[in-house]
PDB file of C-alpha atoms and ligand atoms in Angstrom:
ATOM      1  CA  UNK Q   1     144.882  31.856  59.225  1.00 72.00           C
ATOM      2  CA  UNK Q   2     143.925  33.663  61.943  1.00 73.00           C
ATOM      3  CA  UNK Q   3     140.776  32.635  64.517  1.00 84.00           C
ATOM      4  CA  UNK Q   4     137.732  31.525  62.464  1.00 93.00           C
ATOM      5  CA  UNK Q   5     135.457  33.327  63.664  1.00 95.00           C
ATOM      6  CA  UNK Q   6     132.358  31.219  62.289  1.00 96.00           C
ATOM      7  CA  UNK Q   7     128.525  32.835  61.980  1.00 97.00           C
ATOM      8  CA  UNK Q   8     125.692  32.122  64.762  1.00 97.00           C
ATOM      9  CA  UNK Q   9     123.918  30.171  61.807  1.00 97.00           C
ATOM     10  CA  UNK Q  10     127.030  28.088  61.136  1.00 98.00           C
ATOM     11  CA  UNK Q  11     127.784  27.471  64.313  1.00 97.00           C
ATOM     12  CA  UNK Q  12     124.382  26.135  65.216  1.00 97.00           C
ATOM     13  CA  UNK Q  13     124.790  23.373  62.369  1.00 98.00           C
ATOM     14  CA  UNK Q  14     128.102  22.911  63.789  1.00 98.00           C
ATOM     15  CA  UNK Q  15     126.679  22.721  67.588  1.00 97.00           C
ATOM     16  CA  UNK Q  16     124.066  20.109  66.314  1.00 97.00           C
ATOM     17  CA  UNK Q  17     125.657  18.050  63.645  1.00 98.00           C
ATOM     18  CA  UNK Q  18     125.665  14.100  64.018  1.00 97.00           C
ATOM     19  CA  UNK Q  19     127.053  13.398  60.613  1.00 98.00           C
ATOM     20  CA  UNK Q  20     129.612  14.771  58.814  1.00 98.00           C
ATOM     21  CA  UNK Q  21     131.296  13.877  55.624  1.00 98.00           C
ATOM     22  CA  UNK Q  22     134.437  15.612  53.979  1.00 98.00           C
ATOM     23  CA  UNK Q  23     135.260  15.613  50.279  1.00 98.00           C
ATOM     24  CA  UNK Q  24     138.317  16.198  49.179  1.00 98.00           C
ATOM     25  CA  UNK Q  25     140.600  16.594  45.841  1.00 98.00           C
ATOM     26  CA  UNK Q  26     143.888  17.261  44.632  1.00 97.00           C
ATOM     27  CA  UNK Q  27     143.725  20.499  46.066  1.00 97.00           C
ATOM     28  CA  UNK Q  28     144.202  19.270  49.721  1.00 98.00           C
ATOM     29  CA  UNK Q  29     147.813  17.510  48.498  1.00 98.00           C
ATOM     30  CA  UNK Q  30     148.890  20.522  47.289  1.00 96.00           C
ATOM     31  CA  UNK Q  31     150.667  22.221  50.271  1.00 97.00           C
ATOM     32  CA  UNK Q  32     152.450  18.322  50.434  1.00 98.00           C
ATOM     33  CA  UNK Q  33     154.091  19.307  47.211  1.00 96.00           C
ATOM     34  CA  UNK Q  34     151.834  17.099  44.670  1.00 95.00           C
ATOM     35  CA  UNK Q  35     150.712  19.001  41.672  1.00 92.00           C
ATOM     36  CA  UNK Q  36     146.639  19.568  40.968  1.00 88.00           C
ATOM     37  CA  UNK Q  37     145.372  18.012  37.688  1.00 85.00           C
ATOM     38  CA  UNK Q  38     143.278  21.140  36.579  1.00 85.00           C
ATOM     39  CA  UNK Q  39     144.185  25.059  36.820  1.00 74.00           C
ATOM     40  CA  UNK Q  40     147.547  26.762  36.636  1.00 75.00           C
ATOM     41  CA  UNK Q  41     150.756  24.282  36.356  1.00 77.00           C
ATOM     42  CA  UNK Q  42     147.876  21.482  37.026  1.00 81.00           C
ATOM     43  CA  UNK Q  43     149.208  17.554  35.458  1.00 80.00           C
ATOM     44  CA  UNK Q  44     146.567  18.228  33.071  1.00 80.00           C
ATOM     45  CA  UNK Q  45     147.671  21.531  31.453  1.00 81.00           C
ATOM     46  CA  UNK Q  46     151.096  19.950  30.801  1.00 82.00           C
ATOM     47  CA  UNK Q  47     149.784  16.477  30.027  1.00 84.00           C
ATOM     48  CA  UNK Q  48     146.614  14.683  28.158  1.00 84.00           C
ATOM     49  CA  UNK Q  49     144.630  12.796  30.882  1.00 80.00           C
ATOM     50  CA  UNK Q  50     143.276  10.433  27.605  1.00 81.00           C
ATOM     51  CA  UNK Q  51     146.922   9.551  26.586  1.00 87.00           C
ATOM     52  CA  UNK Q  52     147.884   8.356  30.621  1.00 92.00           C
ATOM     53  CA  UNK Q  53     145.207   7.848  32.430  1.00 94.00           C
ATOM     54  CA  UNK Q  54     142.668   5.440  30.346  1.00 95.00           C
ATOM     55  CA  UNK Q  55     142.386   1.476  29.762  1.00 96.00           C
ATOM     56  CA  UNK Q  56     143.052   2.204  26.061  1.00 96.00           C
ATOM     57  CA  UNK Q  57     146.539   3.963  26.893  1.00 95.00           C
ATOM     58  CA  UNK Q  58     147.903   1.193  29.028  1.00 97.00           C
ATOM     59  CA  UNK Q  59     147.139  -1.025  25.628  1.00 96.00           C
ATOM     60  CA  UNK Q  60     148.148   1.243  23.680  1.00 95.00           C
ATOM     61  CA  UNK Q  61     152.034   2.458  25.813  1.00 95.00           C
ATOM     62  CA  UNK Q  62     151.755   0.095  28.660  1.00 97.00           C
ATOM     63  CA  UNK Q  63     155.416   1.703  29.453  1.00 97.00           C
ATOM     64  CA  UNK Q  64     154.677   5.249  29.032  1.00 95.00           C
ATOM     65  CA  UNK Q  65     151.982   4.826  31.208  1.00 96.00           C
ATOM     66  CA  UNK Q  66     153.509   2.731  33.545  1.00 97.00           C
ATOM     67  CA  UNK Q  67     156.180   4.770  33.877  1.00 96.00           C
ATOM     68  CA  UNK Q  68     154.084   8.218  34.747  1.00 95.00           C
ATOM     69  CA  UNK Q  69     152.480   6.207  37.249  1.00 97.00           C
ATOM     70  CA  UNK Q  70     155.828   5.333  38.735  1.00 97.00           C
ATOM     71  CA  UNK Q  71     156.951   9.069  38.382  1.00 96.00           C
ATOM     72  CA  UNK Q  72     153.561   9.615  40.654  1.00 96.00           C
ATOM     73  CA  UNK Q  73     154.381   7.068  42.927  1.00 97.00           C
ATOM     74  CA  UNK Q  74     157.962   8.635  43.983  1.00 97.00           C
ATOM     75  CA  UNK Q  75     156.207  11.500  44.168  1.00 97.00           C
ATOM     76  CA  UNK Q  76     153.631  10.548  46.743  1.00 98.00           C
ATOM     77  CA  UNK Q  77     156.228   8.776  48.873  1.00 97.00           C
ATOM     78  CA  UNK Q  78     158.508  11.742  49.118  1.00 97.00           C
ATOM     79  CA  UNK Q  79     155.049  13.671  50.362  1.00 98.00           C
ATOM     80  CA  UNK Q  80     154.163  13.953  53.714  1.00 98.00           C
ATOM     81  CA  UNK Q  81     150.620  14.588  55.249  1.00 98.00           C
ATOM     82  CA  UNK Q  82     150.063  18.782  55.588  1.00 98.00           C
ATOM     83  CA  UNK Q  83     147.859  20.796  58.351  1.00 98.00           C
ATOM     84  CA  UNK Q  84     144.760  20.503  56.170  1.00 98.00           C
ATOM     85  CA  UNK Q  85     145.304  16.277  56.530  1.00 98.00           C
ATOM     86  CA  UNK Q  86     145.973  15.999  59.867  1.00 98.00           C
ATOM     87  CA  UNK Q  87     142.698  19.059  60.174  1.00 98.00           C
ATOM     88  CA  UNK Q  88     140.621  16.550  58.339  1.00 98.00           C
ATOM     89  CA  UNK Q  89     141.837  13.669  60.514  1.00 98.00           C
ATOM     90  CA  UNK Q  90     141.279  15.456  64.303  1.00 98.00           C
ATOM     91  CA  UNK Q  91     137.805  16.328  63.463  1.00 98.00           C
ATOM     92  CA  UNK Q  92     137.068  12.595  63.341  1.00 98.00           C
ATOM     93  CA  UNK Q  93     137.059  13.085  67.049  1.00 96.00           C
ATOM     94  CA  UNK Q  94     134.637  15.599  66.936  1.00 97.00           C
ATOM     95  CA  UNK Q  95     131.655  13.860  65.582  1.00 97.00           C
ATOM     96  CA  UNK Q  96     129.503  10.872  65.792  1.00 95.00           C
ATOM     97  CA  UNK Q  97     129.489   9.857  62.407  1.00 97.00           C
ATOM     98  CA  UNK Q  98     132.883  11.173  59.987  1.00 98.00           C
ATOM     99  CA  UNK Q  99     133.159   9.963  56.576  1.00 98.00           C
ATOM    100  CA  UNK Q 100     135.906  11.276  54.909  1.00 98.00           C
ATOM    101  CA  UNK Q 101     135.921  10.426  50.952  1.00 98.00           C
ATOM    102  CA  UNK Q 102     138.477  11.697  48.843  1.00 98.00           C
ATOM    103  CA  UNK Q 103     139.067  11.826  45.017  1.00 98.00           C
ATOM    104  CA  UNK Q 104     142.905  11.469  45.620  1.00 98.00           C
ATOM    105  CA  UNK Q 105     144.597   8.195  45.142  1.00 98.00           C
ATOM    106  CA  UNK Q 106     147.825  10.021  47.222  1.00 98.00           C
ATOM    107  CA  UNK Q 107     146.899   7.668  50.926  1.00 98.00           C
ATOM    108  CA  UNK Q 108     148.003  11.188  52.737  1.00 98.00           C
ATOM    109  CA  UNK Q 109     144.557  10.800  54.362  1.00 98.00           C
ATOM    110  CA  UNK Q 110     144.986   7.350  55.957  1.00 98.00           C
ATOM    111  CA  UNK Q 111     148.915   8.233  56.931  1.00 98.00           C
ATOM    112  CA  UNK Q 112     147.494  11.618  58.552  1.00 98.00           C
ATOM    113  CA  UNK Q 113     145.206   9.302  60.651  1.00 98.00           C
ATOM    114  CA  UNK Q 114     141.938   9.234  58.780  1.00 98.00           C
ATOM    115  CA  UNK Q 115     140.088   6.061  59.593  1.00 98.00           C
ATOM    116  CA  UNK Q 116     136.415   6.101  58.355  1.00 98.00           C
ATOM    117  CA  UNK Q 117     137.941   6.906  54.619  1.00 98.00           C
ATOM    118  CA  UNK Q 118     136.501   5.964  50.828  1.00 98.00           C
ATOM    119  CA  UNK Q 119     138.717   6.015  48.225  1.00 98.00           C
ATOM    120  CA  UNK Q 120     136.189   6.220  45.314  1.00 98.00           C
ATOM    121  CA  UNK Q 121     139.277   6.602  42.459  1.00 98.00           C
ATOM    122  CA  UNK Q 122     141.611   3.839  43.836  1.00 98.00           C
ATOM    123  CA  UNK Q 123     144.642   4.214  45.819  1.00 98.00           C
ATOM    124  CA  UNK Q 124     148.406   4.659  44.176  1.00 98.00           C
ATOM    125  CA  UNK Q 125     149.542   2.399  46.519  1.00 98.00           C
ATOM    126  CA  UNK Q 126     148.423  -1.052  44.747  1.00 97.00           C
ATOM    127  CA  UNK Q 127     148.545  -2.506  41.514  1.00 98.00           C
ATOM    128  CA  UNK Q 128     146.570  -5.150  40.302  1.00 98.00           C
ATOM    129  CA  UNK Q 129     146.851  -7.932  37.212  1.00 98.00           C
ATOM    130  CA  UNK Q 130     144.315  -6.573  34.528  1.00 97.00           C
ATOM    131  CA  UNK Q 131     143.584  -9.941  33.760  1.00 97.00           C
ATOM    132  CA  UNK Q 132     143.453 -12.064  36.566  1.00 97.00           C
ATOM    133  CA  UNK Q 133     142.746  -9.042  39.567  1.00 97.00           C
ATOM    134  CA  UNK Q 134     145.693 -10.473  41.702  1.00 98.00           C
ATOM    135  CA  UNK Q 135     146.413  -7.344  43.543  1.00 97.00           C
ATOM    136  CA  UNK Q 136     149.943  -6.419  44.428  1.00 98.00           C
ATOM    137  CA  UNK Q 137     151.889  -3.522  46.774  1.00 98.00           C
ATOM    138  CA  UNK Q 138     153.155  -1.166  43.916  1.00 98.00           C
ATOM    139  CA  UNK Q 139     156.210   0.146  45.524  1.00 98.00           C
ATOM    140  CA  UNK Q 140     157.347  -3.895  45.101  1.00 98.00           C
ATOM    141  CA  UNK Q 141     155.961  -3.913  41.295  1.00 98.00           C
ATOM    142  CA  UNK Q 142     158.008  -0.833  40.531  1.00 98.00           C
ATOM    143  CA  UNK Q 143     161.021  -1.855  42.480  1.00 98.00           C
ATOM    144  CA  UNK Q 144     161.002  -5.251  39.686  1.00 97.00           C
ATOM    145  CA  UNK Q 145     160.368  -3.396  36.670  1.00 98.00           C
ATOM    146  CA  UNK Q 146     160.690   0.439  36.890  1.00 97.00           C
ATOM    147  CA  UNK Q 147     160.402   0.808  33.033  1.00 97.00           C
ATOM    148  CA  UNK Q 148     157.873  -1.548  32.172  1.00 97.00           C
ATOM    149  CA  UNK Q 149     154.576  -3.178  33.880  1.00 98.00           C
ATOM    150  CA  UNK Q 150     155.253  -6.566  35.562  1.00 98.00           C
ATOM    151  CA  UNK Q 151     153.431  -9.618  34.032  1.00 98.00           C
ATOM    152  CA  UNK Q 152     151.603 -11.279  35.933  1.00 98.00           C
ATOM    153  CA  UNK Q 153     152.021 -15.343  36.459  1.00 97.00           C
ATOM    154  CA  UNK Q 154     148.402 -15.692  34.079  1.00 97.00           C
ATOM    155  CA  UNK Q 155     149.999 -13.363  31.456  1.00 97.00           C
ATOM    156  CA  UNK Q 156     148.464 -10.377  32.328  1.00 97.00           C
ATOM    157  CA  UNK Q 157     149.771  -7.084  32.974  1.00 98.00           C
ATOM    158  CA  UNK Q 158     149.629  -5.460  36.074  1.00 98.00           C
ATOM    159  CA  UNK Q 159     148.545  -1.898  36.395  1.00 98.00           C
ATOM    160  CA  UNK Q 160     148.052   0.845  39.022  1.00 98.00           C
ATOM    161  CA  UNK Q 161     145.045   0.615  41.382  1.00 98.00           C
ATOM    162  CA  UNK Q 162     143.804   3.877  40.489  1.00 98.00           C
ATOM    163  CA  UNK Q 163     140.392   4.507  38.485  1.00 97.00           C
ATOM    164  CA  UNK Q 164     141.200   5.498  34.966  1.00 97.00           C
ATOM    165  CA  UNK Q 165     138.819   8.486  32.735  1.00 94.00           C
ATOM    166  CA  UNK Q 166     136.019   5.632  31.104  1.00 94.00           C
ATOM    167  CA  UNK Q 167     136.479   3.314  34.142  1.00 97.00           C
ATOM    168  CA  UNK Q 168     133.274   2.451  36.962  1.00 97.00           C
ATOM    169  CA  UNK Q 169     134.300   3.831  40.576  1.00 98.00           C
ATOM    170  CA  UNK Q 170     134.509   1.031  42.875  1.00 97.00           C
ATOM    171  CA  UNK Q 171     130.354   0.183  43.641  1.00 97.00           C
ATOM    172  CA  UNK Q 172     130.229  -0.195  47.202  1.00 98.00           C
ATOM    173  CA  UNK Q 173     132.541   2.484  47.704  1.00 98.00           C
ATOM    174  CA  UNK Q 174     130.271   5.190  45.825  1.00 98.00           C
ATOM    175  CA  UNK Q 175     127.280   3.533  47.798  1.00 98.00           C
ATOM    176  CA  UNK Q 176     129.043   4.139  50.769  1.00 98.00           C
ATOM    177  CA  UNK Q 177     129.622   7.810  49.611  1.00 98.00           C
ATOM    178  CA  UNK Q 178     126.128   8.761  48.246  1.00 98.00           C
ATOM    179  CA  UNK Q 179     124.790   7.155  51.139  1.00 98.00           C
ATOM    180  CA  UNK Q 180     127.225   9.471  53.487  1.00 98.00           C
ATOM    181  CA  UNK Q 181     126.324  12.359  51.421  1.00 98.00           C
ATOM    182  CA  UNK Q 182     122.361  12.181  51.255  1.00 98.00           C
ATOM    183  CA  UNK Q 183     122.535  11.715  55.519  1.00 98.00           C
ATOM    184  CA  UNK Q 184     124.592  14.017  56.355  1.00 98.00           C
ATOM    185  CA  UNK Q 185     124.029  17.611  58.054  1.00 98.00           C
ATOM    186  CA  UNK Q 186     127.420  19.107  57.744  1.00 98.00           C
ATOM    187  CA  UNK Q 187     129.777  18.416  54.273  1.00 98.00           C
ATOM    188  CA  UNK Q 188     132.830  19.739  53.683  1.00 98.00           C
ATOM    189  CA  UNK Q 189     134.665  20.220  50.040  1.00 98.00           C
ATOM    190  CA  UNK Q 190     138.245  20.943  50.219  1.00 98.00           C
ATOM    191  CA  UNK Q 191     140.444  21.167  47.540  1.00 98.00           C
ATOM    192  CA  UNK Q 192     138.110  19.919  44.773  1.00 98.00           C
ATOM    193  CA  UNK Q 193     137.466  21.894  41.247  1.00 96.00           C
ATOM    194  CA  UNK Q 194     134.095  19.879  41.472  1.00 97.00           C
ATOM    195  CA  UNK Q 195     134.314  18.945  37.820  1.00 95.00           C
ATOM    196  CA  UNK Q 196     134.623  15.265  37.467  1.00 96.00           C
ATOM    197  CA  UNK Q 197     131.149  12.664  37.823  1.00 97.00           C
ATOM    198  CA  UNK Q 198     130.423  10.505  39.638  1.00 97.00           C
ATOM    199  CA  UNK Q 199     132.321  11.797  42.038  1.00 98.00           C
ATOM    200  CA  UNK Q 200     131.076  15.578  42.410  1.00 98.00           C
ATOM    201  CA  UNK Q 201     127.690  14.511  42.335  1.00 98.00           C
ATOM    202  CA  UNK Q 202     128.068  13.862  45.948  1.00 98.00           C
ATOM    203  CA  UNK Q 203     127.644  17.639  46.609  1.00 98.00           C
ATOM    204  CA  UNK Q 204     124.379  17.847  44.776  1.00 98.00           C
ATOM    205  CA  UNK Q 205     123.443  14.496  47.029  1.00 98.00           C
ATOM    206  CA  UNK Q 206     124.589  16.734  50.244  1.00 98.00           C
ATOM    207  CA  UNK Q 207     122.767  20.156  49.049  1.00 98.00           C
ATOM    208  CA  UNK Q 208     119.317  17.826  48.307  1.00 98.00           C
ATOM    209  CA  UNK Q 209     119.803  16.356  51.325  1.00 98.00           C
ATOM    210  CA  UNK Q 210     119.609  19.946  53.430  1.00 98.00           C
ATOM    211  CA  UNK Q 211     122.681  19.630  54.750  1.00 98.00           C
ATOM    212  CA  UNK Q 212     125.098  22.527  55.872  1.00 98.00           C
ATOM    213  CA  UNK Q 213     128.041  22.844  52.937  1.00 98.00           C
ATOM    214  CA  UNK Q 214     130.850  24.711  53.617  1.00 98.00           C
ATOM    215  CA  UNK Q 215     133.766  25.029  50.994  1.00 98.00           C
ATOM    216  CA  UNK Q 216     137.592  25.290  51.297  1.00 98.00           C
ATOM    217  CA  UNK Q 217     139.191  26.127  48.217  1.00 97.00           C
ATOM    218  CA  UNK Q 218     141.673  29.374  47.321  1.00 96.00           C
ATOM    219  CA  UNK Q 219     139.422  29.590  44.267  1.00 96.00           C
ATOM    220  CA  UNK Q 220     135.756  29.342  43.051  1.00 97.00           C
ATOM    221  CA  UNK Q 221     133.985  26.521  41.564  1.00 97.00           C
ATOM    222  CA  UNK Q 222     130.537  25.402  40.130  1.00 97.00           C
ATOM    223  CA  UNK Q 223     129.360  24.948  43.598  1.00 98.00           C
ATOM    224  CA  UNK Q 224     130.112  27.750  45.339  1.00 98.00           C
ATOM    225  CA  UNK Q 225     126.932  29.596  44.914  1.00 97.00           C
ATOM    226  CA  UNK Q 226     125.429  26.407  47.164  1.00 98.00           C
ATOM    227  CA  UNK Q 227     127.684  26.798  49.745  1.00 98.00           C
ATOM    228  CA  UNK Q 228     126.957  28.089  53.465  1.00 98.00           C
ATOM    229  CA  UNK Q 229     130.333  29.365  53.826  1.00 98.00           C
ATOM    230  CA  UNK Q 230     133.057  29.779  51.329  1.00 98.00           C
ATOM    231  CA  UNK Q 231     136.819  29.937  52.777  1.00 98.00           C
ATOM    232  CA  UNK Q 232     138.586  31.058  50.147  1.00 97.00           C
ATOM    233  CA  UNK Q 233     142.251  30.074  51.193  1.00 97.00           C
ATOM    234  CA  UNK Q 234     144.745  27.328  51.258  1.00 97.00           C
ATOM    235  CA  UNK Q 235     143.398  24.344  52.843  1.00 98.00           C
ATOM    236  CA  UNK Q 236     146.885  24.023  54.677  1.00 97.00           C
ATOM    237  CA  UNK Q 237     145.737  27.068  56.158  1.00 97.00           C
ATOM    238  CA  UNK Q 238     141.493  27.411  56.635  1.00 97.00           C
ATOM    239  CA  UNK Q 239     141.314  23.943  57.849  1.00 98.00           C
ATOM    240  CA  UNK Q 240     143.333  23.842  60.983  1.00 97.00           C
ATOM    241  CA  UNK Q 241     141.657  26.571  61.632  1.00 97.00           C
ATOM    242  CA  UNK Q 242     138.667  25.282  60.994  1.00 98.00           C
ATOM    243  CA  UNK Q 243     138.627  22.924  62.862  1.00 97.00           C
ATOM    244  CA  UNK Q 244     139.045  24.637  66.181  1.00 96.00           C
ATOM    245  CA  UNK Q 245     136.459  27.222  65.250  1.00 97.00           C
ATOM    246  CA  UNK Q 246     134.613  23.592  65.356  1.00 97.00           C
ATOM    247  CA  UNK Q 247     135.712  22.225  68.414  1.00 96.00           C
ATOM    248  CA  UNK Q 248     135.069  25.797  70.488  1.00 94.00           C
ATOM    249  CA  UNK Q 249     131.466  24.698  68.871  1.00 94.00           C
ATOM    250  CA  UNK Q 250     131.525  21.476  70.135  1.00 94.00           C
ATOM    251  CA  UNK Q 251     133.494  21.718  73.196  1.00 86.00           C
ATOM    252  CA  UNK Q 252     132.725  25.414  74.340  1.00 77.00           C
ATOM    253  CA  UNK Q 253     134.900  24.712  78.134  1.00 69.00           C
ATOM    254  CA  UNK Q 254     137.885  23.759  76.296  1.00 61.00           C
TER     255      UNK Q 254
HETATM  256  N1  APR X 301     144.041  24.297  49.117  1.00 63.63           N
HETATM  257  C1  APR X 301     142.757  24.055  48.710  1.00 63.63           C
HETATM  258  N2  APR X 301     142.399  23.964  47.396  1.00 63.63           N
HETATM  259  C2  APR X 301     143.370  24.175  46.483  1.00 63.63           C
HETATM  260  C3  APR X 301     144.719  24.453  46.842  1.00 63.63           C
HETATM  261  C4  APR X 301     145.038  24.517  48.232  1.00 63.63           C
HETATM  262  N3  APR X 301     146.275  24.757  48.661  1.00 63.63           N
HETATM  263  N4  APR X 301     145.451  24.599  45.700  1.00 63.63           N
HETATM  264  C5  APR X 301     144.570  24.427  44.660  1.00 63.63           C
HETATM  265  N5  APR X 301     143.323  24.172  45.135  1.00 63.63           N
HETATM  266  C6  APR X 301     142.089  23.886  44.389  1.00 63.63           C
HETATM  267  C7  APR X 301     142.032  24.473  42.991  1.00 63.63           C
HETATM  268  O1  APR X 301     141.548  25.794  42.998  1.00 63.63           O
HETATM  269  C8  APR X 301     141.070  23.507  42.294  1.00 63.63           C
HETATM  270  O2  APR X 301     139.721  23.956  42.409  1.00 63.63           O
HETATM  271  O3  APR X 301     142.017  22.493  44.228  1.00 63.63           O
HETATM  272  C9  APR X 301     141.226  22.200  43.087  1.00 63.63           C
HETATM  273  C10 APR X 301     141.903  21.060  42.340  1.00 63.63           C
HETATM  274  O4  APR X 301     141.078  20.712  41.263  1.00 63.63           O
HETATM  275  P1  APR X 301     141.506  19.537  40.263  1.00 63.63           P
HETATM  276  O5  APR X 301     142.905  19.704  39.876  1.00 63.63           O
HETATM  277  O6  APR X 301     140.469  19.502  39.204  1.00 63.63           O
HETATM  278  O7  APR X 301     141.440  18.233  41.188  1.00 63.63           O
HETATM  279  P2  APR X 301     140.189  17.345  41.622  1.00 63.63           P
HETATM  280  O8  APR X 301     138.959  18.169  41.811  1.00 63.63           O
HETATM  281  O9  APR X 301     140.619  16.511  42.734  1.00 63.63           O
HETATM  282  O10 APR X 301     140.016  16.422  40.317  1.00 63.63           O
HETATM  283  C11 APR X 301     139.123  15.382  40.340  1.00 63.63           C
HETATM  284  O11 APR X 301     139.989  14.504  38.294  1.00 63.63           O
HETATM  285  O12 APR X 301     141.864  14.190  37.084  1.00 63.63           O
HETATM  286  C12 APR X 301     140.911  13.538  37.810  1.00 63.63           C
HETATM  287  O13 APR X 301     141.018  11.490  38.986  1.00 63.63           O
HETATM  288  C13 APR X 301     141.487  12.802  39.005  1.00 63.63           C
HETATM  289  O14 APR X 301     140.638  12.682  41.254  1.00 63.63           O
HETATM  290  C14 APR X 301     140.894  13.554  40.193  1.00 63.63           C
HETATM  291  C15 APR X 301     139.644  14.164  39.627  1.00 63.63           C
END
């Protein structure tokens, strides 16, 4: 994308933001080669989320389950960060207070240098006993049983540290969010369809809260008609871009 070339209005918020907070979904990942869940050639339209991705599938096939999860987890490791990560990370320089909070369990934040991060649906990167808690790395669980969950020493099964569809988000990590969200002035929503709770709430919490929203996504969603400003492009693309039109705000002699 070429320069951004951002409004006066925008660029005030910009100019005079404190706290910022960007939310992202599947849709950042995408230019890193990971599928989307919802839309065209999304993991949804070729799978059902209810028979992978909830407590009563792991009873039900704890090795179908296990190994889609394992699937996922190659996945992610052959992945690398993309422009719209490392975007998302350099703005953390920018401002006071950055939260970044993500819906994606991929960890392509944190390895694209994202520090103040929530993870409100888990991370792909553990796996923890469902009876006991003991948590574990998952690349190690895999590596001893690629077809099958490992028990666990109390008999229990361990399963991917990801939030399942039926499952509570992690508490203080939605406080943290919704508390992110309702003091912000500036918030961000890249790559999200907006359509799963708690988690898109946050926007709402953000709009109540008067703050400046601003959307990156190459297509519309419920929240659009909230938003500020609507870049309506690849992430990969709008945010690097992005976030120099944001720096020339902050930092007008560089
Ligand atoms: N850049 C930016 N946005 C993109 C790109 C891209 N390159 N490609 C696709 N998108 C957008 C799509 O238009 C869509 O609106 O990303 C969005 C992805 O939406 P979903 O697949 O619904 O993903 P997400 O919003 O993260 O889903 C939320 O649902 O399945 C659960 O737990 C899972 O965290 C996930 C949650």
């Amino acid at each position: 994308m070429d320069t951004l070339k951002l409004s006066e209005p925008i660029r005030q918020r910009v100019r005079s933001a404190a706290r910022v907070v960007v939310f992202s979904g599947a849709g950042v990942s995408r230019e890193s080669g990971l599928d989307t869940f919802r839309g065209a050639g999304g993991l949804w339209e070729r799978m059902r989320p209810e028979e992978l991705a909830t407590p009563q599938a792991f009873r039900a096939e704890p090795e179908r389950v296990w190994q889609w999860y394992a699937w996922r987890f190659r996945q992610v490791a052959e992945a690398s960060p993309n422009p719209a990560h490392r975007a998302i990370a350099r703005l953390e320089a920018v401002f006071p207070f950055y939260t970044v909070v993500t819906q994606n369990v991929d960890g392509l934040h944190r390895r694209a240098g994202s520090r103040n991060l929530l993870e409100l649906h888990g991370a792909l990167a553990h796996a923890f006993c469902n009876r006991c808690g003991r948590n574990r790395d998952m690349g190690e669980a895999i590596a001893e049983s690629p077809e099958s969950p490992p028990v666990c020493s109390c008999g229990g099964k361990f399963r991917p540290g990801v939030v399942w569809f039926g499952e509570s988000l992690p508490e203080a990590t939605l406080a943290g969010a919704s508390d992110a969200a309702t003091s912000c002035d500036l918030f961000l929503s890249v790559g999200t369809s907006g359509t799963v709770y708690p988690a898109a709430g946050l926007i709402e919490l953000a709009y109540r809260a008067g703050a400046c929203l601003i959307e990156v996504n190459p297509e519309p969603t419920p929240f659009s008609r909230l938003m500020d400003l609507c870049l309506t492009a690849p992430a990969g693309e709008a945010l690097p871009a992005l976030a120099e039109a944001m720096e020339r705000c902050r930092w007008p002699s560089t």
